[in-house]
PDB file of C-alpha atoms and ligand atoms in Angstrom:
ATOM      1  CA  MET A   1       0.000   0.000   0.000  1.00  0.00           C
ATOM      2  CA  GLU A   2       1.365   3.368  -1.022  1.00  0.00           C
ATOM      3  CA  ASN A   3       1.591   5.981   1.706  1.00  0.00           C
ATOM      4  CA  ILE A   4       1.291   9.626   0.779  1.00  0.00           C
ATOM      5  CA  GLU A   5       3.112  11.985   3.092  1.00  0.00           C
ATOM      6  CA  LYS A   6       1.200  12.671   6.295  1.00  0.00           C
ATOM      7  CA  ALA A   7      -0.265  16.158   6.470  1.00  0.00           C
ATOM      8  CA  LYS A   8      -2.911  17.062   9.033  1.00  0.00           C
ATOM      9  CA  ILE A   9      -6.026  18.414   7.356  1.00  0.00           C
ATOM     10  CA  PRO A  10      -9.047  19.372   9.513  1.00  0.00           C
ATOM     11  CA  ALA A  11     -12.077  17.105   9.105  1.00  0.00           C
ATOM     12  CA  PRO A  12     -15.547  17.032  10.703  1.00  0.00           C
ATOM     13  CA  ASN A  13     -16.697  14.974  13.723  1.00  0.00           C
ATOM     14  CA  GLY A  14     -13.577  15.398  15.833  1.00  0.00           C
ATOM     15  CA  LEU A  15     -11.543  13.384  13.347  1.00  0.00           C
ATOM     16  CA  THR A  16      -8.393  14.719  11.769  1.00  0.00           C
ATOM     17  CA  LEU A  17      -7.724  13.718   8.177  1.00  0.00           C
ATOM     18  CA  LEU A  18      -4.133  12.541   8.042  1.00  0.00           C
ATOM     19  CA  TYR A  19      -3.734  11.594   4.401  1.00  0.00           C
ATOM     20  CA  GLU A  20      -5.289   9.918   1.400  1.00  0.00           C
ATOM     21  CA  THR A  21      -3.864   6.775  -0.040  1.00  0.00           C
ATOM     22  CA  SER A  22      -4.841   4.140  -2.551  1.00  0.00           C
ATOM     23  CA  CYS A  23      -5.650   0.694  -1.225  1.00  0.00           C
ATOM     24  CA  ASP A  24      -4.498  -2.528  -2.902  1.00  0.00           C
ATOM     25  CA  CYS A  25      -8.122  -3.042  -3.961  1.00  0.00           C
ATOM     26  CA  GLY A  26      -7.902   0.114  -6.096  1.00  0.00           C
ATOM     27  CA  GLU A  27     -10.150   2.368  -4.011  1.00  0.00           C
ATOM     28  CA  THR A  28      -9.020   5.709  -2.608  1.00  0.00           C
ATOM     29  CA  VAL A  29      -8.896   5.551   1.176  1.00  0.00           C
ATOM     30  CA  LYS A  30      -8.958   8.485   3.573  1.00  0.00           C
ATOM     31  CA  VAL A  31      -7.044   7.900   6.785  1.00  0.00           C
ATOM     32  CA  TYR A  32      -8.304   9.818   9.807  1.00  0.00           C
ATOM     33  CA  GLU A  33      -7.044  10.028  13.343  1.00  0.00           C
ATOM     34  CA  ALA A  34      -9.039  10.432  16.556  1.00  0.00           C
ATOM     35  CA  GLU A  35      -8.335  10.253  20.254  1.00  0.00           C
ATOM     36  CA  ILE A  36      -9.499   7.121  22.092  1.00  0.00           C
ATOM     37  CA  MET A  37     -12.027   8.345  24.646  1.00  0.00           C
ATOM     38  CA  GLY A  38     -12.079   5.516  27.174  1.00  0.00           C
ATOM     39  CA  GLY A  39     -10.559   2.232  28.280  1.00  0.00           C
ATOM     40  CA  PRO A  40      -6.938   1.262  28.881  1.00  0.00           C
ATOM     41  CA  LYS A  41      -5.785   3.102  25.730  1.00  0.00           C
ATOM     42  CA  LYS A  42      -7.593   6.324  26.655  1.00  0.00           C
ATOM     43  CA  GLY A  43      -5.829   9.414  25.330  1.00  0.00           C
ATOM     44  CA  GLN A  44      -3.897   7.515  22.652  1.00  0.00           C
ATOM     45  CA  MET A  45      -4.493   8.309  18.993  1.00  0.00           C
ATOM     46  CA  LYS A  46      -6.030   5.722  16.713  1.00  0.00           C
ATOM     47  CA  GLU A  47      -6.227   5.658  12.917  1.00  0.00           C
ATOM     48  CA  PHE A  48      -9.496   5.063  11.094  1.00  0.00           C
ATOM     49  CA  ARG A  49      -9.701   4.252   7.385  1.00  0.00           C
ATOM     50  CA  PHE A  50     -12.675   5.081   5.206  1.00  0.00           C
ATOM     51  CA  GLY A  51     -13.258   4.369   1.533  1.00  0.00           C
ATOM     52  CA  CYS A  52     -13.161   0.589   1.108  1.00  0.00           C
ATOM     53  CA  LYS A  53     -14.165  -2.591   2.917  1.00  0.00           C
ATOM     54  CA  CYS A  54     -10.712  -4.183   3.176  1.00  0.00           C
ATOM     55  CA  GLU A  55     -10.196  -3.234   6.832  1.00  0.00           C
ATOM     56  CA  GLU A  56     -13.590  -4.656   7.845  1.00  0.00           C
ATOM     57  CA  LYS A  57     -12.914  -7.876   5.977  1.00  0.00           C
ATOM     58  CA  LYS A  58      -9.525  -8.159   7.641  1.00  0.00           C
ATOM     59  CA  LEU A  59     -11.079  -7.657  11.104  1.00  0.00           C
ATOM     60  CA  ALA A  60     -13.789 -10.229  10.399  1.00  0.00           C
ATOM     61  CA  LYS A  61     -11.136 -12.721   9.303  1.00  0.00           C
ATOM     62  CA  GLU A  62      -9.077 -12.024  12.418  1.00  0.00           C
ATOM     63  CA  ALA A  63     -12.173 -12.567  14.572  1.00  0.00           C
ATOM     64  CA  GLN A  64     -12.742 -15.942  12.898  1.00  0.00           C
ATOM     65  CA  GLU A  65      -9.150 -16.960  13.464  1.00  0.00           C
ATOM     66  CA  GLN A  66      -9.230 -15.794  17.066  1.00  0.00           C
ATOM     67  CA  LEU A  67     -12.384 -17.840  17.582  1.00  0.00           C
ATOM     68  CA  LYS A  68     -10.666 -20.927  16.166  1.00  0.00           C
ATOM     69  CA  ARG A  69      -7.650 -20.436  18.425  1.00  0.00           C
ATOM     70  CA  LEU A  70      -9.839 -19.796  21.466  1.00  0.00           C
ATOM     71  CA  LYS A  71     -12.005 -22.845  20.805  1.00  0.00           C
ATOM     72  CA  HIS A  72      -8.981 -25.102  20.924  1.00  0.00           C
ATOM     73  CA  SER A  73      -7.260 -23.541  23.908  1.00  0.00           C
ATOM     74  CA  LYS A  74      -7.271 -25.341  27.281  1.00  0.00           C
ATOM     75  CA  ALA A  75      -8.474 -22.260  29.091  1.00  0.00           C
ATOM     76  CA  MET A  76     -11.483 -22.014  26.791  1.00  0.00           C
ATOM     77  CA  GLN A  77     -12.490 -25.556  27.687  1.00  0.00           C
ATOM     78  CA  ALA A  78     -12.930 -24.286  31.227  1.00  0.00           C
ATOM     79  CA  PHE A  79     -15.682 -22.126  29.766  1.00  0.00           C
ATOM     80  CA  ASP A  80     -17.356 -24.825  27.714  1.00  0.00           C
ATOM     81  CA  ARG A  81     -20.845 -23.437  27.496  1.00  0.00           C
ATOM     82  CA  HIS A  82     -22.468 -26.791  28.118  1.00  0.00           C
ATOM     83  CA  SER A  83     -20.866 -26.866  31.535  1.00  0.00           C
ATOM     84  CA  LEU A  84     -21.871 -23.303  32.383  1.00  0.00           C
ATOM     85  CA  VAL A  85     -25.498 -23.146  31.411  1.00  0.00           C
ATOM     86  CA  ASN A  86     -28.119 -25.605  32.587  1.00  0.00           C
ATOM     87  CA  ARG A  87     -29.774 -27.731  29.951  1.00  0.00           C
ATOM     88  CA  ALA A  88     -32.979 -25.687  29.749  1.00  0.00           C
ATOM     89  CA  LEU A  89     -31.162 -22.403  29.442  1.00  0.00           C
ATOM     90  CA  SER A  90     -28.782 -23.750  26.796  1.00  0.00           C
ATOM     91  CA  ARG A  91     -31.796 -23.997  24.467  1.00  0.00           C
ATOM     92  CA  ALA A  92     -32.770 -20.382  25.080  1.00  0.00           C
ATOM     93  CA  THR A  93     -33.384 -18.368  21.916  1.00  0.00           C
ATOM     94  CA  PHE A  94     -35.221 -15.169  21.087  1.00  0.00           C
ATOM     95  CA  ASP A  95     -37.989 -17.320  19.612  1.00  0.00           C
ATOM     96  CA  ASN A  96     -38.766 -19.154  22.838  1.00  0.00           C
ATOM     97  CA  TYR A  97     -38.594 -16.033  24.997  1.00  0.00           C
ATOM     98  CA  GLU A  98     -42.184 -15.460  26.002  1.00  0.00           C
ATOM     99  CA  THR A  99     -43.152 -11.874  26.689  1.00  0.00           C
ATOM    100  CA  ALA A 100     -45.959 -11.092  29.101  1.00  0.00           C
ATOM    101  CA  ASN A 101     -45.692  -7.319  29.265  1.00  0.00           C
ATOM    102  CA  GLU A 102     -44.266  -4.183  27.686  1.00  0.00           C
ATOM    103  CA  SER A 103     -41.006  -4.254  29.684  1.00  0.00           C
ATOM    104  CA  GLN A 104     -40.244  -7.759  28.388  1.00  0.00           C
ATOM    105  CA  GLU A 105     -41.178  -6.826  24.829  1.00  0.00           C
ATOM    106  CA  ARG A 106     -38.844  -3.847  25.013  1.00  0.00           C
ATOM    107  CA  ALA A 107     -36.073  -6.023  26.476  1.00  0.00           C
ATOM    108  CA  LEU A 108     -36.479  -8.525  23.631  1.00  0.00           C
ATOM    109  CA  ARG A 109     -36.342  -5.777  21.005  1.00  0.00           C
ATOM    110  CA  ASN A 110     -33.209  -4.343  22.605  1.00  0.00           C
ATOM    111  CA  ALA A 111     -31.594  -7.776  22.786  1.00  0.00           C
ATOM    112  CA  LYS A 112     -32.162  -8.346  19.058  1.00  0.00           C
ATOM    113  CA  LYS A 113     -30.862  -4.891  18.267  1.00  0.00           C
ATOM    114  CA  PHE A 114     -27.761  -5.562  20.354  1.00  0.00           C
ATOM    115  CA  VAL A 115     -26.993  -8.667  18.266  1.00  0.00           C
ATOM    116  CA  GLU A 116     -27.696  -6.831  15.018  1.00  0.00           C
ATOM    117  CA  LYS A 117     -25.319  -4.000  15.959  1.00  0.00           C
ATOM    118  CA  PHE A 118     -22.742  -6.194  17.655  1.00  0.00           C
ATOM    119  CA  HIS A 119     -19.213  -5.386  16.591  1.00  0.00           C
ATOM    120  CA  PRO A 120     -16.117  -6.299  18.629  1.00  0.00           C
ATOM    121  CA  HIS A 121     -14.690  -2.804  18.245  1.00  0.00           C
ATOM    122  CA  LYS A 122     -17.887  -0.917  19.084  1.00  0.00           C
ATOM    123  CA  PRO A 123     -18.598  -1.797  22.691  1.00  0.00           C
ATOM    124  CA  ILE A 124     -22.113  -1.720  24.077  1.00  0.00           C
ATOM    125  CA  ASN A 125     -22.855  -2.833  27.627  1.00  0.00           C
ATOM    126  CA  LEU A 126     -26.251  -4.007  28.765  1.00  0.00           C
ATOM    127  CA  TYR A 127     -27.418  -4.114  32.352  1.00  0.00           C
ATOM    128  CA  TYR A 128     -30.547  -6.235  32.836  1.00  0.00           C
ATOM    129  CA  SER A 129     -32.219  -5.869  36.178  1.00  0.00           C
ATOM    130  CA  GLY A 130     -35.413  -7.184  37.680  1.00  0.00           C
ATOM    131  CA  ASP A 131     -36.745  -9.819  40.030  1.00  0.00           C
ATOM    132  CA  PRO A 132     -35.645 -13.445  39.586  1.00  0.00           C
ATOM    133  CA  GLY A 133     -37.703 -15.361  37.061  1.00  0.00           C
ATOM    134  CA  LEU A 134     -38.354 -12.622  34.513  1.00  0.00           C
ATOM    135  CA  GLY A 135     -36.029 -14.043  31.868  1.00  0.00           C
ATOM    136  CA  LYS A 136     -32.862 -11.973  32.277  1.00  0.00           C
ATOM    137  CA  SER A 137     -30.635 -15.030  31.893  1.00  0.00           C
ATOM    138  CA  HIS A 138     -32.759 -16.374  29.050  1.00  0.00           C
ATOM    139  CA  LEU A 139     -32.305 -13.152  27.093  1.00  0.00           C
ATOM    140  CA  SER A 140     -28.593 -12.899  27.736  1.00  0.00           C
ATOM    141  CA  VAL A 141     -27.939 -16.560  26.820  1.00  0.00           C
ATOM    142  CA  SER A 142     -29.936 -15.961  23.622  1.00  0.00           C
ATOM    143  CA  ILE A 143     -27.735 -12.953  22.869  1.00  0.00           C
ATOM    144  CA  ALA A 144     -24.523 -14.890  23.526  1.00  0.00           C
ATOM    145  CA  ASN A 145     -25.716 -17.729  21.267  1.00  0.00           C
ATOM    146  CA  ALA A 146     -26.707 -15.327  18.475  1.00  0.00           C
ATOM    147  CA  VAL A 147     -23.403 -13.427  18.723  1.00  0.00           C
ATOM    148  CA  MET A 148     -21.514 -16.730  18.419  1.00  0.00           C
ATOM    149  CA  GLU A 149     -23.597 -17.555  15.355  1.00  0.00           C
ATOM    150  CA  LYS A 150     -22.321 -14.299  13.871  1.00  0.00           C
ATOM    151  CA  GLY A 151     -18.825 -15.705  14.384  1.00  0.00           C
ATOM    152  CA  TYR A 152     -17.688 -13.861  17.515  1.00  0.00           C
ATOM    153  CA  PRO A 153     -16.601 -15.685  20.661  1.00  0.00           C
ATOM    154  CA  ALA A 154     -18.854 -15.211  23.685  1.00  0.00           C
ATOM    155  CA  ILE A 155     -18.982 -16.570  27.229  1.00  0.00           C
ATOM    156  CA  PHE A 156     -21.960 -16.680  29.569  1.00  0.00           C
ATOM    157  CA  ILE A 157     -21.129 -17.301  33.225  1.00  0.00           C
ATOM    158  CA  SER A 158     -22.690 -16.513  36.578  1.00  0.00           C
ATOM    159  CA  VAL A 159     -20.528 -14.363  38.815  1.00  0.00           C
ATOM    160  CA  PRO A 160     -20.491 -16.832  41.737  1.00  0.00           C
ATOM    161  CA  LYS A 161     -19.447 -19.640  39.335  1.00  0.00           C
ATOM    162  CA  LEU A 162     -16.769 -17.446  37.800  1.00  0.00           C
ATOM    163  CA  LEU A 163     -15.269 -16.741  41.217  1.00  0.00           C
ATOM    164  CA  ARG A 164     -15.234 -20.499  41.958  1.00  0.00           C
ATOM    165  CA  LYS A 165     -13.419 -21.103  38.663  1.00  0.00           C
ATOM    166  CA  ILE A 166     -10.793 -18.515  39.533  1.00  0.00           C
ATOM    167  CA  ARG A 167     -10.311 -20.086  42.967  1.00  0.00           C
ATOM    168  CA  ASN A 168      -9.974 -23.531  41.359  1.00  0.00           C
ATOM    169  CA  THR A 169      -6.956 -22.325  39.378  1.00  0.00           C
ATOM    170  CA  TYR A 170      -5.095 -21.943  42.715  1.00  0.00           C
ATOM    171  CA  ASN A 171      -5.329 -25.718  43.093  1.00  0.00           C
ATOM    172  CA  LYS A 172      -1.999 -27.411  42.348  1.00  0.00           C
ATOM    173  CA  ASN A 173      -3.694 -29.877  40.009  1.00  0.00           C
ATOM    174  CA  SER A 174      -5.397 -27.218  37.921  1.00  0.00           C
ATOM    175  CA  ASP A 175      -4.355 -27.454  34.268  1.00  0.00           C
ATOM    176  CA  VAL A 176      -5.322 -23.816  33.692  1.00  0.00           C
ATOM    177  CA  SER A 177      -3.672 -20.839  35.359  1.00  0.00           C
ATOM    178  CA  GLU A 178      -5.424 -17.790  36.697  1.00  0.00           C
ATOM    179  CA  ASP A 179      -3.650 -15.686  34.061  1.00  0.00           C
ATOM    180  CA  GLN A 180      -4.917 -17.918  31.271  1.00  0.00           C
ATOM    181  CA  LEU A 181      -8.491 -17.643  32.535  1.00  0.00           C
ATOM    182  CA  PHE A 182      -8.220 -13.889  32.816  1.00  0.00           C
ATOM    183  CA  SER A 183      -6.709 -13.501  29.386  1.00  0.00           C
ATOM    184  CA  ILE A 184      -9.733 -15.286  27.891  1.00  0.00           C
ATOM    185  CA  LEU A 185     -12.233 -13.346  30.003  1.00  0.00           C
ATOM    186  CA  GLU A 186     -10.596 -10.040  29.192  1.00  0.00           C
ATOM    187  CA  GLN A 187     -10.309 -10.686  25.474  1.00  0.00           C
ATOM    188  CA  ILE A 188     -13.495 -12.525  24.624  1.00  0.00           C
ATOM    189  CA  ASP A 189     -15.625 -10.368  22.331  1.00  0.00           C
ATOM    190  CA  LEU A 190     -18.728 -10.728  24.479  1.00  0.00           C
ATOM    191  CA  LEU A 191     -18.845 -11.632  28.157  1.00  0.00           C
ATOM    192  CA  VAL A 192     -22.122 -12.141  30.003  1.00  0.00           C
ATOM    193  CA  LEU A 193     -21.765 -11.853  33.769  1.00  0.00           C
ATOM    194  CA  ASP A 194     -24.951 -13.344  35.123  1.00  0.00           C
ATOM    195  CA  ASP A 195     -26.329 -12.498  38.536  1.00  0.00           C
ATOM    196  CA  ILE A 196     -23.908  -9.764  39.537  1.00  0.00           C
ATOM    197  CA  GLY A 197     -24.484  -8.689  43.122  1.00  0.00           C
ATOM    198  CA  ALA A 198     -25.218 -12.292  44.200  1.00  0.00           C
ATOM    199  CA  GLU A 199     -21.569 -12.935  45.086  1.00  0.00           C
ATOM    200  CA  ASN A 200     -20.357 -12.829  48.673  1.00  0.00           C
ATOM    201  CA  ARG A 201     -18.279  -9.714  48.666  1.00  0.00           C
ATOM    202  CA  ASN A 202     -14.838  -9.371  50.191  1.00  0.00           C
ATOM    203  CA  ASP A 203     -11.597  -7.647  49.179  1.00  0.00           C
ATOM    204  CA  TRP A 204     -10.447 -10.557  47.030  1.00  0.00           C
ATOM    205  CA  VAL A 205     -13.775 -10.768  45.194  1.00  0.00           C
ATOM    206  CA  GLU A 206     -13.833  -7.031  44.563  1.00  0.00           C
ATOM    207  CA  GLU A 207     -10.258  -7.001  43.302  1.00  0.00           C
ATOM    208  CA  LYS A 208     -10.836  -9.877  40.844  1.00  0.00           C
ATOM    209  CA  LEU A 209     -14.170  -8.611  39.645  1.00  0.00           C
ATOM    210  CA  PHE A 210     -13.137  -5.033  39.064  1.00  0.00           C
ATOM    211  CA  ASP A 211      -9.785  -5.950  37.511  1.00  0.00           C
ATOM    212  CA  LEU A 212     -11.783  -7.946  34.993  1.00  0.00           C
ATOM    213  CA  ILE A 213     -14.394  -5.242  34.457  1.00  0.00           C
ATOM    214  CA  ASP A 214     -11.780  -2.490  34.074  1.00  0.00           C
ATOM    215  CA  ASN A 215      -9.694  -4.556  31.673  1.00  0.00           C
ATOM    216  CA  ARG A 216     -12.753  -5.176  29.525  1.00  0.00           C
ATOM    217  CA  GLN A 217     -13.161  -1.473  28.754  1.00  0.00           C
ATOM    218  CA  GLY A 218     -13.521  -1.257  25.000  1.00  0.00           C
ATOM    219  CA  ARG A 219     -15.329  -4.624  24.794  1.00  0.00           C
ATOM    220  CA  SER A 220     -18.967  -5.508  25.227  1.00  0.00           C
ATOM    221  CA  THR A 221     -20.186  -6.916  28.526  1.00  0.00           C
ATOM    222  CA  ILE A 222     -23.714  -7.855  29.541  1.00  0.00           C
ATOM    223  CA  TYR A 223     -24.730  -7.970  33.176  1.00  0.00           C
ATOM    224  CA  THR A 224     -27.834  -9.417  34.728  1.00  0.00           C
ATOM    225  CA  SER A 225     -28.758  -8.577  38.288  1.00  0.00           C
ATOM    226  CA  ASN A 226     -31.592  -8.758  40.758  1.00  0.00           C
ATOM    227  CA  TYR A 227     -30.547  -5.245  41.755  1.00  0.00           C
ATOM    228  CA  GLY A 228     -31.702  -2.175  39.853  1.00  0.00           C
ATOM    229  CA  PRO A 229     -29.092   0.494  38.997  1.00  0.00           C
ATOM    230  CA  ASP A 230     -29.822   2.506  42.159  1.00  0.00           C
ATOM    231  CA  GLU A 231     -29.777  -0.588  44.362  1.00  0.00           C
ATOM    232  CA  LEU A 232     -26.438  -1.568  42.814  1.00  0.00           C
ATOM    233  CA  LYS A 233     -25.052   1.823  43.837  1.00  0.00           C
ATOM    234  CA  GLN A 234     -26.210   1.203  47.393  1.00  0.00           C
ATOM    235  CA  LEU A 235     -24.720  -2.291  47.360  1.00  0.00           C
ATOM    236  CA  MET A 236     -21.331  -1.475  45.820  1.00  0.00           C
ATOM    237  CA  GLY A 237     -20.952   2.239  46.263  1.00  0.00           C
ATOM    238  CA  GLU A 238     -21.322   4.796  43.512  1.00  0.00           C
ATOM    239  CA  ARG A 239     -17.758   4.460  42.239  1.00  0.00           C
ATOM    240  CA  ASP A 240     -17.816   0.678  41.699  1.00  0.00           C
ATOM    241  CA  ALA A 241     -21.361   0.705  40.333  1.00  0.00           C
ATOM    242  CA  SER A 242     -20.339   3.299  37.754  1.00  0.00           C
ATOM    243  CA  ARG A 243     -17.572   0.985  36.520  1.00  0.00           C
ATOM    244  CA  ILE A 244     -20.336  -1.469  35.599  1.00  0.00           C
ATOM    245  CA  ILE A 245     -22.995   0.976  34.441  1.00  0.00           C
ATOM    246  CA  ASN A 246     -20.596   3.202  32.480  1.00  0.00           C
ATOM    247  CA  GLU A 247     -20.976   5.491  29.482  1.00  0.00           C
ATOM    248  CA  ASP A 248     -21.244   2.501  27.093  1.00  0.00           C
ATOM    249  CA  ALA A 249     -24.089   0.948  29.090  1.00  0.00           C
ATOM    250  CA  TYR A 250     -27.805   0.661  28.566  1.00  0.00           C
ATOM    251  CA  THR A 251     -29.924  -0.291  31.562  1.00  0.00           C
ATOM    252  CA  ILE A 252     -32.965  -2.451  30.924  1.00  0.00           C
ATOM    253  CA  GLU A 253     -35.396  -3.145  33.723  1.00  0.00           C
ATOM    254  CA  LEU A 254     -37.650  -6.182  33.530  1.00  0.00           C
ATOM    255  CA  LYS A 255     -40.942  -6.009  35.347  1.00  0.00           C
ATOM    256  CA  GLY A 256     -43.748  -8.457  35.895  1.00  0.00           C
ATOM    257  CA  ASP A 257     -44.721 -11.742  37.467  1.00  0.00           C
ATOM    258  CA  ASN A 258     -42.604 -14.858  37.492  1.00  0.00           C
ATOM    259  CA  TYR A 259     -41.530 -16.029  34.100  1.00  0.00           C
ATOM    260  CA  ARG A 260     -41.519 -19.390  32.320  1.00  0.00           C
ATOM    261  CA  THR A 261     -40.318 -20.138  28.804  1.00  0.00           C
ATOM    262  CA  LYS A 262     -42.475 -22.251  26.525  1.00  0.00           C
ATOM    263  CA  GLY A 263     -42.005 -25.723  27.951  1.00  0.00           C
ATOM    264  CA  LEU A 264     -38.716 -24.684  29.527  1.00  0.00           C
ATOM    265  CA  ARG A 265     -37.819 -23.790  33.031  1.00  0.00           C
ATOM    266  CA  ALA A 266     -35.724 -20.645  33.304  1.00  0.00           C
ATOM    267  CA  ASN A 267     -33.666 -19.955  36.362  1.00  0.00           C
ATOM    268  CA  GLY A 268     -33.134 -16.262  35.909  1.00  0.00           C
TER     269      GLY A 268
HETATM  270 ZN1  LIG B   1      -9.289  -1.745  -0.023  1.00  0.00          ZN
END
């Protein structure tokens, strides 16, 4: 690819046009630069290319390859979805999510939209709250399954189970290290943390949980919780709660009576 000398030219939308170049595919590409607004790379400059689809295709191919590598890694086997989700929930889809009221209909629409818009480099966080039995886990398993069908790796795990898995890595006989688990959890394109707030909190739990959450800045995470956003603030304190419900997050509250899927039992 031929690079034309970099010269900063002002451009709209907070982007700075760096230069124009011609891509191998023959199209003219404009290369812009913008500051990264959040996450571990906050403040650094990042280049964006507009004009052809090569970059997108390259990213999609990388995602596929990453998925292949992840699927065959030992650490990923610790997150085998069949071991994490009970049998009924593993069959959860948008089609067998039964809505009984407006809040559930809205949640279903948002869930589908999330999948439609899902892109590993455009993080969106969802925070589902509501009483047990309204289908929060059903919806988030359905999302994880649909995102995987699009070709992106996803993990669904309850927070108490996740903490047990981390503790298990301290066992001498564990064939997976804590670092390996964390590297998967931090890098997976979509992580669903089910039932946040249900964990027994102590310093260790908070350190592990918030290390993970902070290191996932820039990636999409879905939370389900029996606690509404305000209750979460009371439970964790405003500062910690705002690391979960951050500027990338949408809060979705489920209301209504206890929930059952068609012929399935849902546990969340
Ligand atoms: Zn191109």
